[in-house]
CSV table of C-alpha atoms in Angstrom, one decimal:
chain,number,residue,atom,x,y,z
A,1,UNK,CA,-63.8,-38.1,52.2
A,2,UNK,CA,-60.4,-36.8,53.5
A,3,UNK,CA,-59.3,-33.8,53.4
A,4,UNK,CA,-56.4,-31.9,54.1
A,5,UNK,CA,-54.8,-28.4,55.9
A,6,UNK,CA,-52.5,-27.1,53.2
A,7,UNK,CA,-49.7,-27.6,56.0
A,8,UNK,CA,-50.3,-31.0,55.9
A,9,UNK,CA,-51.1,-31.7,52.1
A,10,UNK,CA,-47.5,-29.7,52.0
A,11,UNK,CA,-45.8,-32.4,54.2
A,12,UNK,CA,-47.7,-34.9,52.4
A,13,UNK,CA,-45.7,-33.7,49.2
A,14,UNK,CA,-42.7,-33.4,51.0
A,15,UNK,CA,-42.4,-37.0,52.7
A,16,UNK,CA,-43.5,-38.6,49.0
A,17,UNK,CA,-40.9,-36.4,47.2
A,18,UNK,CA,-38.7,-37.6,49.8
A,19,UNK,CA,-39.1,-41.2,49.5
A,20,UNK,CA,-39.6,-41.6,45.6
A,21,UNK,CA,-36.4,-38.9,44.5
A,22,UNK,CA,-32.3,-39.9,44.1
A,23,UNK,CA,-30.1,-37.8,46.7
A,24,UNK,CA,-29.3,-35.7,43.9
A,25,UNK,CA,-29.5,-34.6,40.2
A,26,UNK,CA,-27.1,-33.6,37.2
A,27,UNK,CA,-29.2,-30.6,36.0
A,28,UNK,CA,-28.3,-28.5,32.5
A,29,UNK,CA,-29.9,-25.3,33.1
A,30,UNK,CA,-29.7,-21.5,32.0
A,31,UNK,CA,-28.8,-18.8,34.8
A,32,UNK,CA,-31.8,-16.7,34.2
A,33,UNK,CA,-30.7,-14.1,37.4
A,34,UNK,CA,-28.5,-14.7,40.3
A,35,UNK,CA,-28.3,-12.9,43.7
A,36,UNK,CA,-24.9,-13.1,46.0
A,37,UNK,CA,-26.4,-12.6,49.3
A,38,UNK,CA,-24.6,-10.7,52.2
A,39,UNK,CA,-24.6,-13.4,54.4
A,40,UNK,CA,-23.0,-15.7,51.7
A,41,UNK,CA,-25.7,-18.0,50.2
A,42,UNK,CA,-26.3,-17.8,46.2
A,43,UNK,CA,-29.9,-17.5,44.8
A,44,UNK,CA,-30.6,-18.2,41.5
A,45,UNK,CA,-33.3,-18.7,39.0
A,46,UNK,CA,-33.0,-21.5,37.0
A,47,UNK,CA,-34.4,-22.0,33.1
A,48,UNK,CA,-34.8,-23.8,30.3
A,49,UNK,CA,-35.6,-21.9,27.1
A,50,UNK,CA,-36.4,-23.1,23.5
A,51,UNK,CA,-35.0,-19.9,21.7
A,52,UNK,CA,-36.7,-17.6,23.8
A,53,UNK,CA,-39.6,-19.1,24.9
A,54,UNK,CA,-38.9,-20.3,28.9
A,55,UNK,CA,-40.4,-23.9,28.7
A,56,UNK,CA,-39.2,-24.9,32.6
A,57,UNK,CA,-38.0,-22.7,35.5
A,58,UNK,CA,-37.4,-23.6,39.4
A,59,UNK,CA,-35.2,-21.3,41.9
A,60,UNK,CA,-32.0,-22.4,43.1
A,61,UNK,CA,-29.3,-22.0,46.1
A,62,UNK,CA,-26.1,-22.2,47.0
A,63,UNK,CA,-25.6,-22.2,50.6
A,64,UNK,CA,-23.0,-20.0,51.8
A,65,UNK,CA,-20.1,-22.4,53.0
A,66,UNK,CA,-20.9,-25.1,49.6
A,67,UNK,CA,-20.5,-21.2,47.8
A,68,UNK,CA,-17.3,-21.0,49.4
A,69,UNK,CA,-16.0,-23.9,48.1
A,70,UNK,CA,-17.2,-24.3,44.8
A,71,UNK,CA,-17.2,-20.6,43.5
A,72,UNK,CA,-13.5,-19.9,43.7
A,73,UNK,CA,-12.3,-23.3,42.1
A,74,UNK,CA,-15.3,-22.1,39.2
A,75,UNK,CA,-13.4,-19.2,38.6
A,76,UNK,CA,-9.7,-20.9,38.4
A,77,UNK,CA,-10.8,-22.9,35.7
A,78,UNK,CA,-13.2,-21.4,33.7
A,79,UNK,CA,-12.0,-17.9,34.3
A,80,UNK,CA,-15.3,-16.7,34.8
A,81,UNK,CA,-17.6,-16.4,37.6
A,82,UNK,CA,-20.9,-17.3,37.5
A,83,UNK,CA,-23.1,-14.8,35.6
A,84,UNK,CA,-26.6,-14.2,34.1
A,85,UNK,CA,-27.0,-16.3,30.6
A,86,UNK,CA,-24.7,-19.2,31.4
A,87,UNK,CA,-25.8,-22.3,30.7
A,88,UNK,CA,-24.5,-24.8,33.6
A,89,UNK,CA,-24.7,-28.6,34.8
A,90,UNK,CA,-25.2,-28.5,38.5
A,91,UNK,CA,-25.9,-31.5,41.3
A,92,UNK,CA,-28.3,-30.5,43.4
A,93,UNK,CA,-31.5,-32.5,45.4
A,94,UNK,CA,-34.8,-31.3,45.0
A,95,UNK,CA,-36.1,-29.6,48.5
A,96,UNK,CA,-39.7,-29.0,49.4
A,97,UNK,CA,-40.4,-26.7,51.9
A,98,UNK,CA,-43.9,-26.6,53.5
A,99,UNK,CA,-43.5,-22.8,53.3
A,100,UNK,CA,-41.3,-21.6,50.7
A,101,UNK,CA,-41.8,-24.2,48.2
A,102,UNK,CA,-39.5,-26.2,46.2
A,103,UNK,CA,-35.8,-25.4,45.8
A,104,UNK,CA,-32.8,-27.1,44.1
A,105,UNK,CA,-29.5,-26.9,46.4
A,106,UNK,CA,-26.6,-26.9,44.4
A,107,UNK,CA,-24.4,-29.2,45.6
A,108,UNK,CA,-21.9,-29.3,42.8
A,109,UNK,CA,-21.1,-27.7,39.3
A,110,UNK,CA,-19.1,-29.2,36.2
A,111,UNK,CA,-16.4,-27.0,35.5
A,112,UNK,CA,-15.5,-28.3,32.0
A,113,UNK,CA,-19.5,-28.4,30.6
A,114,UNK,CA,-18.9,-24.6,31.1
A,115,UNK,CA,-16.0,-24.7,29.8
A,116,UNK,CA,-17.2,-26.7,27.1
A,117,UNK,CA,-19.8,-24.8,26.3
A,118,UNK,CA,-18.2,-21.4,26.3
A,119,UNK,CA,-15.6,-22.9,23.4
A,120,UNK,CA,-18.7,-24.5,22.0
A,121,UNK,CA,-20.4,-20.6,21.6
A,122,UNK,CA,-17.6,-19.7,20.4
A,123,UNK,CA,-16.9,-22.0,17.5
A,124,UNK,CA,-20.1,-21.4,16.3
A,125,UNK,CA,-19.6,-17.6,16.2
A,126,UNK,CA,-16.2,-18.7,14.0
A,127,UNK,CA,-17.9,-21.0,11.9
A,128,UNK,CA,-21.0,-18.7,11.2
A,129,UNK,CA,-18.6,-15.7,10.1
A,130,UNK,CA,-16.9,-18.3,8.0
A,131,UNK,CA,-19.8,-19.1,6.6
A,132,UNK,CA,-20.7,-15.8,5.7
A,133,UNK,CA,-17.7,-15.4,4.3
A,134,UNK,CA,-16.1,-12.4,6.0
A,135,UNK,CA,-14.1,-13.5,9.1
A,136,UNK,CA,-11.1,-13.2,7.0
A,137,UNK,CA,-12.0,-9.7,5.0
A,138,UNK,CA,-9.8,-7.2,7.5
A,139,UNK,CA,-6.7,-9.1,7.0
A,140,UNK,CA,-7.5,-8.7,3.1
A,141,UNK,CA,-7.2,-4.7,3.5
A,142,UNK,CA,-3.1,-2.7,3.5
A,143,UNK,CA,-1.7,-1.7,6.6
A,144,UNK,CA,0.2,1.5,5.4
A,145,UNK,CA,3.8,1.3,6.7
A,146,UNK,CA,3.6,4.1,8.8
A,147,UNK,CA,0.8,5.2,9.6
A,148,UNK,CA,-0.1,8.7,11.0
A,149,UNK,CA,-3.3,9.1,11.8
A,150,UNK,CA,-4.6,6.1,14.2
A,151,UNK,CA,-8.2,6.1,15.7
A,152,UNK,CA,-7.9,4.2,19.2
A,153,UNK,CA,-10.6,2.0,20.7
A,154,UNK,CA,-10.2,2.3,24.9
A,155,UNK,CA,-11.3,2.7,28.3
A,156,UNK,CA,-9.9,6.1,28.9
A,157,UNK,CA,-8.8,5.1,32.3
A,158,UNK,CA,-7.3,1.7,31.1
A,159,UNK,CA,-4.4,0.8,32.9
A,160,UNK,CA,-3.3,-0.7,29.0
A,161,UNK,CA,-4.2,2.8,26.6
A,162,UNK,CA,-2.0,4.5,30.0
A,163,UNK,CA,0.7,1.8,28.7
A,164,UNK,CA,0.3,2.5,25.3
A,165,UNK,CA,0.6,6.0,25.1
A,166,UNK,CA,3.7,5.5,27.6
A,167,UNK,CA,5.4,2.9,25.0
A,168,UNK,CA,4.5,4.9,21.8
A,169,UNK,CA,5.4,8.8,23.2
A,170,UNK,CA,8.8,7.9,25.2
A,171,UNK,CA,10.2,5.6,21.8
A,172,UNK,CA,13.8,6.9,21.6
A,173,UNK,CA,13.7,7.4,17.8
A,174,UNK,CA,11.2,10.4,18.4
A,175,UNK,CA,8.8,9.0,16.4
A,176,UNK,CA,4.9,10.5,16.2
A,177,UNK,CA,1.6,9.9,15.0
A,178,UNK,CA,-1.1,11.4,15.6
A,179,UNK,CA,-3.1,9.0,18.0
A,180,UNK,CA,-7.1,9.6,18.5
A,181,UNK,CA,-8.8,7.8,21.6
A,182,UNK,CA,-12.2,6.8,21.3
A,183,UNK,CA,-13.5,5.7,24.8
A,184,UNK,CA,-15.3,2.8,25.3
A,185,UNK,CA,-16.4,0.4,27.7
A,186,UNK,CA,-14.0,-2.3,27.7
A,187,UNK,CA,-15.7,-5.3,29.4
A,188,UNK,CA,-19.2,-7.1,30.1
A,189,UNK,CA,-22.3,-6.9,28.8
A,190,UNK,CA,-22.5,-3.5,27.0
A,191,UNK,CA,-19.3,-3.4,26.0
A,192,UNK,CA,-19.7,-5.1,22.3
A,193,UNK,CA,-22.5,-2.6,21.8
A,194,UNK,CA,-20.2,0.5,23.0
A,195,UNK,CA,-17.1,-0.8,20.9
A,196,UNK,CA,-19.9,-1.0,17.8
A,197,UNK,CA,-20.7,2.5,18.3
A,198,UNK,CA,-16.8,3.5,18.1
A,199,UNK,CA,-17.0,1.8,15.1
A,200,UNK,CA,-19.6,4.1,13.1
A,201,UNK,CA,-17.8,7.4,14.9
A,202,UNK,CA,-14.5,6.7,13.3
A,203,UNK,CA,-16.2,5.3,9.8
A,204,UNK,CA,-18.5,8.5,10.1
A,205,UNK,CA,-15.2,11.0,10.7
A,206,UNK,CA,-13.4,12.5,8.0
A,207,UNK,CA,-10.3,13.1,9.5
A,208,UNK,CA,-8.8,10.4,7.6
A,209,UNK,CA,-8.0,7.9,9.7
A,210,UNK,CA,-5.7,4.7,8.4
A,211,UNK,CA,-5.8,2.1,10.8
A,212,UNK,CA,-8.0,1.0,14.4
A,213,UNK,CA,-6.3,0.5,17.5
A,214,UNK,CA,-8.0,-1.7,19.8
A,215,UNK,CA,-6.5,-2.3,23.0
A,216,UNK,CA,-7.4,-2.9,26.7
A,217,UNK,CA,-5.3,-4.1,29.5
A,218,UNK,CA,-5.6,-7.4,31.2
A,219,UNK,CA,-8.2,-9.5,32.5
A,220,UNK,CA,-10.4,-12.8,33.4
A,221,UNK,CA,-11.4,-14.3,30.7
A,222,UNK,CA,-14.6,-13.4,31.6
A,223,UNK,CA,-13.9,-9.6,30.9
A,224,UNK,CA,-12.5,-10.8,27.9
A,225,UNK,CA,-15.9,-12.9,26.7
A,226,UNK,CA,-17.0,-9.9,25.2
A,227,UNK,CA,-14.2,-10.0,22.2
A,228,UNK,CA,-15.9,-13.2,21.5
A,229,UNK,CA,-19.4,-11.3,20.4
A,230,UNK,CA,-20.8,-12.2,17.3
A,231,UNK,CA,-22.2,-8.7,16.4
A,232,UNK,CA,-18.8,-6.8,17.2
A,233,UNK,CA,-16.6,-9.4,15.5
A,234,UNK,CA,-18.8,-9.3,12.4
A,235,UNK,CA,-17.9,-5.3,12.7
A,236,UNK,CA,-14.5,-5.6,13.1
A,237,UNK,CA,-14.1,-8.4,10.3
A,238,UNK,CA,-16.1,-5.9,7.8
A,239,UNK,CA,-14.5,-2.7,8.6
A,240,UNK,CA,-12.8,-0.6,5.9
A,241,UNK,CA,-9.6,0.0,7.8
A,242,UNK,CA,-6.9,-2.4,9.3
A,243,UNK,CA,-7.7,-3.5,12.9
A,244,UNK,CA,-4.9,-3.8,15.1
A,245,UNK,CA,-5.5,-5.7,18.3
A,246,UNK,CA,-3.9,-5.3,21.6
A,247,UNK,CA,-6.6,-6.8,23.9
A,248,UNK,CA,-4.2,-8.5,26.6
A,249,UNK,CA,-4.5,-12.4,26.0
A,250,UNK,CA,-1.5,-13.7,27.1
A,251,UNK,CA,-2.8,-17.2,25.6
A,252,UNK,CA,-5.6,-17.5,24.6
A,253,UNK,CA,-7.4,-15.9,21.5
A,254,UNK,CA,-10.5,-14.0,20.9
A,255,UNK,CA,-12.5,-13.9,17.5
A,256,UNK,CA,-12.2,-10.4,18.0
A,257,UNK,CA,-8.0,-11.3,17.8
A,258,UNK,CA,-8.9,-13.5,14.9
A,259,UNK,CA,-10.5,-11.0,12.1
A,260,UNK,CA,-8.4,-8.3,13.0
A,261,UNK,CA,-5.9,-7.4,10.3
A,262,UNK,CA,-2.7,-7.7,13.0
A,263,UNK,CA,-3.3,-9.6,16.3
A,264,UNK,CA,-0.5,-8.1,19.6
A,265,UNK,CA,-0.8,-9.7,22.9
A,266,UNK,CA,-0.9,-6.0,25.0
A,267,UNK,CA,-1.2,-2.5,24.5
A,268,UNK,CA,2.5,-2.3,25.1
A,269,UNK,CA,3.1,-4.8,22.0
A,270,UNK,CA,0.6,-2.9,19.6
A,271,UNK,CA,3.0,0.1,20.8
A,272,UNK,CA,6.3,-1.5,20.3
A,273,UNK,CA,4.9,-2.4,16.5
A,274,UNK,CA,4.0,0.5,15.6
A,275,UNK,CA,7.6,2.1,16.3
A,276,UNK,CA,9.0,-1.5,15.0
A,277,UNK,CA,7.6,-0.6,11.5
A,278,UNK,CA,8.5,3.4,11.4
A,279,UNK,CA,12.3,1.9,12.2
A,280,UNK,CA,12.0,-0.5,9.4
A,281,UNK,CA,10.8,2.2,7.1
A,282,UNK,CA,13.7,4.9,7.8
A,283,UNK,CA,16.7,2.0,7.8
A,284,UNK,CA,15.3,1.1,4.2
A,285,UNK,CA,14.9,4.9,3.6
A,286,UNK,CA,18.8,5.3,4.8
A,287,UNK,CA,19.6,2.4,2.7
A,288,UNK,CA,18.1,3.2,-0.1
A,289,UNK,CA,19.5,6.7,0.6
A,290,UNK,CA,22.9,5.0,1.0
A,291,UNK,CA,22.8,3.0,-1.7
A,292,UNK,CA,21.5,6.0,-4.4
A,293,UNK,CA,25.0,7.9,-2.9
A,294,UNK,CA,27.3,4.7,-3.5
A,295,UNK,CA,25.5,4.7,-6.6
A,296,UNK,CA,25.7,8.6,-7.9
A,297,UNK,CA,29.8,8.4,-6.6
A,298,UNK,CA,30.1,5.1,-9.1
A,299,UNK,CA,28.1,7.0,-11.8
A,300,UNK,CA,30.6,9.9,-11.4
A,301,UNK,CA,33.8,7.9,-11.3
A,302,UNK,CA,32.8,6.0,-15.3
A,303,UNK,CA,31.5,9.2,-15.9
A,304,UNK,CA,34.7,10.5,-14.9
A,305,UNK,CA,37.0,8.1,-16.8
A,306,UNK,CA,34.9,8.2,-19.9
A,307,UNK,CA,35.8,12.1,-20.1
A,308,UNK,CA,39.4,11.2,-19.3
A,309,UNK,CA,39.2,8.9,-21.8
A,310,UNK,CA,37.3,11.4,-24.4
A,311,UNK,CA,40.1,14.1,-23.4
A,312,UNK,CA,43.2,11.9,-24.2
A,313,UNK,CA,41.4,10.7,-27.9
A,314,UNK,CA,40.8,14.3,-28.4
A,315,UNK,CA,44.5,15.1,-27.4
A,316,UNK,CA,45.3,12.6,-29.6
A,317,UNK,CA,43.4,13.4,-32.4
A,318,UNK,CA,43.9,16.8,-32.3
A,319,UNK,CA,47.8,16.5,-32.4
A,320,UNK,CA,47.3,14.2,-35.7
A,321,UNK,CA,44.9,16.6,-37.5
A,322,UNK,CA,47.9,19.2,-36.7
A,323,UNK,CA,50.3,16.9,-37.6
A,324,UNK,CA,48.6,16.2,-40.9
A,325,UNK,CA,47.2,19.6,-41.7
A,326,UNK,CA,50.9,20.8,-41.0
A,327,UNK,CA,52.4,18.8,-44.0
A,328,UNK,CA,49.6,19.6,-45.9
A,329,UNK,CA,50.4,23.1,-44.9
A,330,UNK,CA,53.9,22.8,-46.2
A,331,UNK,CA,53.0,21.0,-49.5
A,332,UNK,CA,50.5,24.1,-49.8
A,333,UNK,CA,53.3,26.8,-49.1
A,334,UNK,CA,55.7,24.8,-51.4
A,335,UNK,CA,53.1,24.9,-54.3
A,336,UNK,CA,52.0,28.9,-53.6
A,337,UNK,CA,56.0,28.8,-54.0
A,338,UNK,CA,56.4,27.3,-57.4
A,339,UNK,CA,52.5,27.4,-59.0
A,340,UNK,CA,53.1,31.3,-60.1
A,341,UNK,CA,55.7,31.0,-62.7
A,342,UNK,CA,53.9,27.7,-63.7
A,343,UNK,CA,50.7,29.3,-64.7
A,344,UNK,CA,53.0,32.6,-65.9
A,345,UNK,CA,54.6,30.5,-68.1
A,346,UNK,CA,51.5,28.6,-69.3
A,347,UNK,CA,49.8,31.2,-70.1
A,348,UNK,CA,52.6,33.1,-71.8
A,349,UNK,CA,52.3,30.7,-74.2
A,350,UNK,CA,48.4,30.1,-74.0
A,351,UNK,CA,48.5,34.3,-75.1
A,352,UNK,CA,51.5,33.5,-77.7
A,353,UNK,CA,49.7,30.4,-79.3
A,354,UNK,CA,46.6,33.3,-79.6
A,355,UNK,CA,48.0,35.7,-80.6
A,356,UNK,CA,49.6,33.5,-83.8
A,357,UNK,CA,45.8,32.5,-84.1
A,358,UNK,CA,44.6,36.0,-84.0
A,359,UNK,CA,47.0,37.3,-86.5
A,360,UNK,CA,46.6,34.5,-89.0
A,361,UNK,CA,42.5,34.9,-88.9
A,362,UNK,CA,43.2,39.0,-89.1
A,363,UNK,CA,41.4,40.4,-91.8
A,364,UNK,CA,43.8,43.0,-92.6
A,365,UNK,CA,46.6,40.5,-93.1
A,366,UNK,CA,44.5,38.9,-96.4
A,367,UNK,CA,43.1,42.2,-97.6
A,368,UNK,CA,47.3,42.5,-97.5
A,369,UNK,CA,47.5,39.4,-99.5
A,370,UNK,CA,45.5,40.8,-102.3
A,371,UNK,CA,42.2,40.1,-101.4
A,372,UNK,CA,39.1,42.8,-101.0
A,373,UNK,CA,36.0,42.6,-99.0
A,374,UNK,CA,32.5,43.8,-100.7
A,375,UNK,CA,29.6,45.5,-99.0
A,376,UNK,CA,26.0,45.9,-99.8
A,377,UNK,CA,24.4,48.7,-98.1
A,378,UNK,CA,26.5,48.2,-95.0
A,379,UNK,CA,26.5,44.1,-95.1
A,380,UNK,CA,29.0,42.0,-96.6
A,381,UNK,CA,28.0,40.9,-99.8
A,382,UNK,CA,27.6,36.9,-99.5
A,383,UNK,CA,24.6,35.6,-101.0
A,384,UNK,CA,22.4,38.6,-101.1
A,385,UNK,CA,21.0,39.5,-104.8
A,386,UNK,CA,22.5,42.6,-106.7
A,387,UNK,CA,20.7,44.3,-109.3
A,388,UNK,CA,21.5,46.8,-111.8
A,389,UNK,CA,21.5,50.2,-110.3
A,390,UNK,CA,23.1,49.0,-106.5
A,391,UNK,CA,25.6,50.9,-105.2
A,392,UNK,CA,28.4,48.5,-103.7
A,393,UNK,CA,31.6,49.2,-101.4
A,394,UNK,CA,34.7,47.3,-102.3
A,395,UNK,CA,37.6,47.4,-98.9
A,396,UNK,CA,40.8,47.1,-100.1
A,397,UNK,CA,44.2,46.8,-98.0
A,398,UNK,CA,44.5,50.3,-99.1
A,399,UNK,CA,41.8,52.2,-99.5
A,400,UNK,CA,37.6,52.0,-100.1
A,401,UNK,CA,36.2,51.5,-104.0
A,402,UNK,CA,32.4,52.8,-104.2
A,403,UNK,CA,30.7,51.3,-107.6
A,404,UNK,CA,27.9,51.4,-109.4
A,405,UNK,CA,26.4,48.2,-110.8
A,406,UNK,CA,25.6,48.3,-114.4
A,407,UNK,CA,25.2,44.6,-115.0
A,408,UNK,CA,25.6,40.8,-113.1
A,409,UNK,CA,25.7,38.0,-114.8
């Protein structure tokens, strides 16, 4: 029976991996941790997870002058540098050390699978806020014109809120709002979770705010990858006020850029929008103003030419009712004239014609002519019956006859 020294069994394993393995693999694995050493060589731990269960692991290295090489040209075109939770395809050949064990030495990595798979994350995130159908809800929401009360989301030492605050304060039309900073970590790993929390201060406030600034200065896209989070994009998307973005792509576009209400390259763009819109708003307040005075000064002229118009029919009518009422005046004085001894005469002989009347119906004037006028106890006697024994007055033209009545018949 042989046995072996577990140096030898080692160099056993060695020479057979040696003669039955390629030069070298194209490997797809996870960056679980990575080291930059001081002397230049890159150590990582490699995995392979199936949600987040690790199912295969083995370390790696990058020796310093392959590092060297590689690292910078990674950077160029993926405009991130290899970090913790990337997902890579690396050449490397397996090594088998008699003491340290097995290692894979990274030869090579695939710029555009990382490239490739950071858009792929990144669709997903898009397509799963589509599918929940809120990636567009911020845009649904009304910017107010001017706002003037703005809650800012920014590194307080940003190079970009510096810029903002510069653009916004020294605006020659002395405009001012009043402009809240919320400070926040603006890159990497916690930065999502810090925006998030800026989030639920300003919602939490009641100092009325109308709109969210969110601005940061430049950067790798790497800084940037946080804009891309699912959780803070899912915030932004769902937030009750307008979310104005100024994160500092120059060409590319984050999902944080694309669920925010208004989307600005830089801080000094968000800036120069702001005091774009307050301009807008006065020049159509001074046009409206301008066109209510050209307006009022037409009003007054009709106005104006309606009274002189008015005046000159009144004139007018005035001078005819004069006119008119002056003739009728005359006519009037003429008839005052001659109406007088018209009705004197009239009813000279109206009182003549009477007076004939009265003095042929006077009683006197028959008594005169012969005939009498007999009384019974004070009435004339018409149809009244007379016994013997009445007393009866008899008027005459002359005198009064008193007589007893011995008999009728």
């Amino acid at each position: 029976m042989n046995h072996y020294s577990l140096h030898e069994f080692n160099l056993l394993v060695k020479e057979v991996l040696s003669d039955s393995l390629e030069r070298s693999y194209w490997i797809i694995a996870e960056i679980g941790q990575i080291n930059l050493h001081g002397n230049g060589h890159c150590y990582l731990e490699l995995v392979e997870k199936d949600n987040n269960y690790v199912k295969a692991k083995a370390r790696g290295t990058i020796w310093a002058n392959i590092f060297r090489d590689i690292h910078p040209w990674f950077v160029s075109q993926t405009g991130t540098e290899l970090k913790q939770g990337m997902k890579v395809l690396f050449n490397a050949s397996l090594e088998f050390h008699e003491v340290y064990g097995m290692s894979l030495n990274i030869r090579d990595i695939d710029v555009n699978f990382t490239i490739g798979e950071r858009e792929r994350k990144k669709q997903e995130t898009i397509q799963q806020l589509e599918a929940e159908g809120i990636i567009d809800m911020n845009q649904a929401l009304v910017l107010s014109i001017v706002p003037q009360r703005l809650a800012i989301i920014s590194s307080e030492t940003a190079a970009g809120y510096e810029d903002f605050m510069n653009q916004f304060e020294s605006n020659p039309y002395g405009y001012r709002a009043i402009l809240d900073l919320f400070p926040a970590t603006m890159q990497g790993d916690s930065a999502p979770s810090s925006i998030i929390d800026c989030l639920h201060k300003i919602y939490e406030s009641d100092l009325g705010y109308e709109a969210v600034i969110l601005i940061r200065g430049g950067g790798s896209k790497m800084d940037l990858d946080c804009f891309d989070d699912y959780d803070l994009c899912a915030h932004l998307a769902q937030f009750p006020l307008p979310i104005v973005t100024g994160i500092g792509h120059e060409r590319d576009q984050s999902i944080a850029d694309l669920v925010a209400h208004t989307r600005l390259k830089t801080p000094t763009s968000v800036a120069e929008f702001l005091v774009s819109r307050m301009m807008t708003f006065e020049s159509e307040i001074n046009q409206v103003q301008e066109s209510i005075n050209q307006q009022t000064q037409e009003l007054l002229y009709r106005q104006n030419e309606i009274i002189n118009e008015i005046k000159f029919k009144w004139q007018l009518s005035v001078n005819q009712i004069l006119q008119r009422h002056k003739f009728q005046l005359g006519q009037f004085a003429q008839l005052i004239e001659q109406k007088p001894s018209l009705i004197l005469n009239r009813q000279k002989e109206f009182l003549s014609h009477n007076q004939k009347l009265v003095d042929a119906y006077d009683p006197q004037n028959l008594l005169n002519k012969g005939y009498s006028i007999t009384r019974l106890n004070g009435k004339v006697l018409t149809k009244q019956k007379i016994k013997s024994g009445d007393q009866i007055e008899t008027q005459t033209a002359s005198q009064t006859i008193i007589s007893t009545v011995n008999e009728t018949k």
